[in-house]
């Protein structure tokens, strides 16, 4: 037997989806593309963190860096 939903449940779900879509539109701003090498990213991470290799590896392979670069960087070693 198929489950039925009340109309207000469907409307709440659609309203939630539109709120999420609007929120993500505000977050994503068009940016100028810049070509950066992996060495530049690692050097910037060293400058930011202060020279500790484990912290640099954590910063470079972080989800925020993945989001910023569009690539997932994995540090081995």
mmCIF file of C-alpha atoms in Angstrom:
data_model
loop_
_atom_site.group_PDB
_atom_site.id
_atom_site.type_symbol
_atom_site.label_atom_id
_atom_site.label_comp_id
_atom_site.label_asym_id
_atom_site.label_seq_id
_atom_site.Cartn_x
_atom_site.Cartn_y
_atom_site.Cartn_z
ATOM 1 C CA UNK A 1 0.000 0.000 0.000
ATOM 2 C CA UNK A 2 1.412 3.394 -0.945
ATOM 3 C CA UNK A 3 2.062 5.989 1.700
ATOM 4 C CA UNK A 4 0.306 9.281 1.288
ATOM 5 C CA UNK A 5 1.540 12.655 2.411
ATOM 6 C CA UNK A 6 -0.461 15.563 3.571
ATOM 7 C CA UNK A 7 -0.263 18.642 1.385
ATOM 8 C CA UNK A 8 1.422 20.741 4.072
ATOM 9 C CA UNK A 9 4.288 18.240 4.367
ATOM 10 C CA UNK A 10 5.077 18.570 0.662
ATOM 11 C CA UNK A 11 4.886 22.355 0.828
ATOM 12 C CA UNK A 12 7.268 22.481 3.802
ATOM 13 C CA UNK A 13 9.794 20.316 1.952
ATOM 14 C CA UNK A 14 9.667 22.538 -1.142
ATOM 15 C CA UNK A 15 10.022 25.666 0.989
ATOM 16 C CA UNK A 16 13.086 24.187 2.702
ATOM 17 C CA UNK A 17 14.656 23.330 -0.675
ATOM 18 C CA UNK A 18 14.189 26.868 -1.985
ATOM 19 C CA UNK A 19 15.693 28.341 1.193
ATOM 20 C CA UNK A 20 18.766 26.131 0.807
ATOM 21 C CA UNK A 21 19.103 27.036 -2.874
ATOM 22 C CA UNK A 22 18.906 30.753 -2.098
ATOM 23 C CA UNK A 23 21.462 30.421 0.699
ATOM 24 C CA UNK A 24 23.950 28.669 -1.578
ATOM 25 C CA UNK A 25 23.474 31.321 -4.261
ATOM 26 C CA UNK A 26 24.472 34.000 -1.756
ATOM 27 C CA UNK A 27 27.572 32.085 -0.688
ATOM 28 C CA UNK A 28 28.882 31.386 -4.181
ATOM 29 C CA UNK A 29 30.174 34.600 -5.686
ATOM 30 C CA UNK A 30 31.756 34.848 -9.102
ATOM 31 C CA UNK A 31 35.504 35.130 -8.698
ATOM 32 C CA UNK A 32 38.332 35.883 -11.045
ATOM 33 C CA UNK A 33 40.222 32.719 -11.945
ATOM 34 C CA UNK A 34 43.879 32.717 -10.964
ATOM 35 C CA UNK A 35 46.390 30.056 -11.881
ATOM 36 C CA UNK A 36 48.279 28.926 -8.782
ATOM 37 C CA UNK A 37 50.831 26.133 -8.563
ATOM 38 C CA UNK A 38 50.888 23.507 -5.842
ATOM 39 C CA UNK A 39 54.190 24.950 -4.657
ATOM 40 C CA UNK A 40 52.548 28.351 -4.187
ATOM 41 C CA UNK A 41 49.790 26.770 -2.091
ATOM 42 C CA UNK A 42 52.284 24.901 0.085
ATOM 43 C CA UNK A 43 54.432 28.029 0.528
ATOM 44 C CA UNK A 44 51.380 30.036 1.566
ATOM 45 C CA UNK A 45 50.385 27.294 4.020
ATOM 46 C CA UNK A 46 53.900 27.358 5.534
ATOM 47 C CA UNK A 47 53.680 31.132 5.910
ATOM 48 C CA UNK A 48 50.273 30.874 7.538
ATOM 49 C CA UNK A 49 50.914 27.954 9.898
ATOM 50 C CA UNK A 50 54.462 28.788 10.846
ATOM 51 C CA UNK A 51 56.618 25.981 9.541
ATOM 52 C CA UNK A 52 55.122 22.851 11.130
ATOM 53 C CA UNK A 53 54.884 20.157 8.475
ATOM 54 C CA UNK A 54 51.941 18.245 9.978
ATOM 55 C CA UNK A 55 49.857 21.394 10.271
ATOM 56 C CA UNK A 56 50.735 22.401 6.716
ATOM 57 C CA UNK A 57 49.634 18.975 5.470
ATOM 58 C CA UNK A 58 46.373 19.341 7.394
ATOM 59 C CA UNK A 59 45.726 22.789 5.902
ATOM 60 C CA UNK A 60 46.593 21.806 2.330
ATOM 61 C CA UNK A 61 44.411 18.680 2.423
ATOM 62 C CA UNK A 62 41.513 20.327 4.281
ATOM 63 C CA UNK A 63 37.967 20.401 2.914
ATOM 64 C CA UNK A 64 38.161 24.206 2.717
ATOM 65 C CA UNK A 65 41.210 23.992 0.443
ATOM 66 C CA UNK A 66 39.410 21.391 -1.683
ATOM 67 C CA UNK A 67 36.477 23.753 -2.017
ATOM 68 C CA UNK A 68 38.719 26.715 -2.852
ATOM 69 C CA UNK A 69 40.852 24.936 -5.451
ATOM 70 C CA UNK A 70 38.329 22.501 -6.866
ATOM 71 C CA UNK A 71 40.866 19.695 -6.420
ATOM 72 C CA UNK A 72 41.414 17.309 -3.534
ATOM 73 C CA UNK A 73 45.061 17.412 -2.471
ATOM 74 C CA UNK A 74 46.436 14.366 -0.668
ATOM 75 C CA UNK A 75 49.723 14.669 1.232
ATOM 76 C CA UNK A 76 51.633 11.372 1.506
ATOM 77 C CA UNK A 77 54.458 10.904 3.940
#
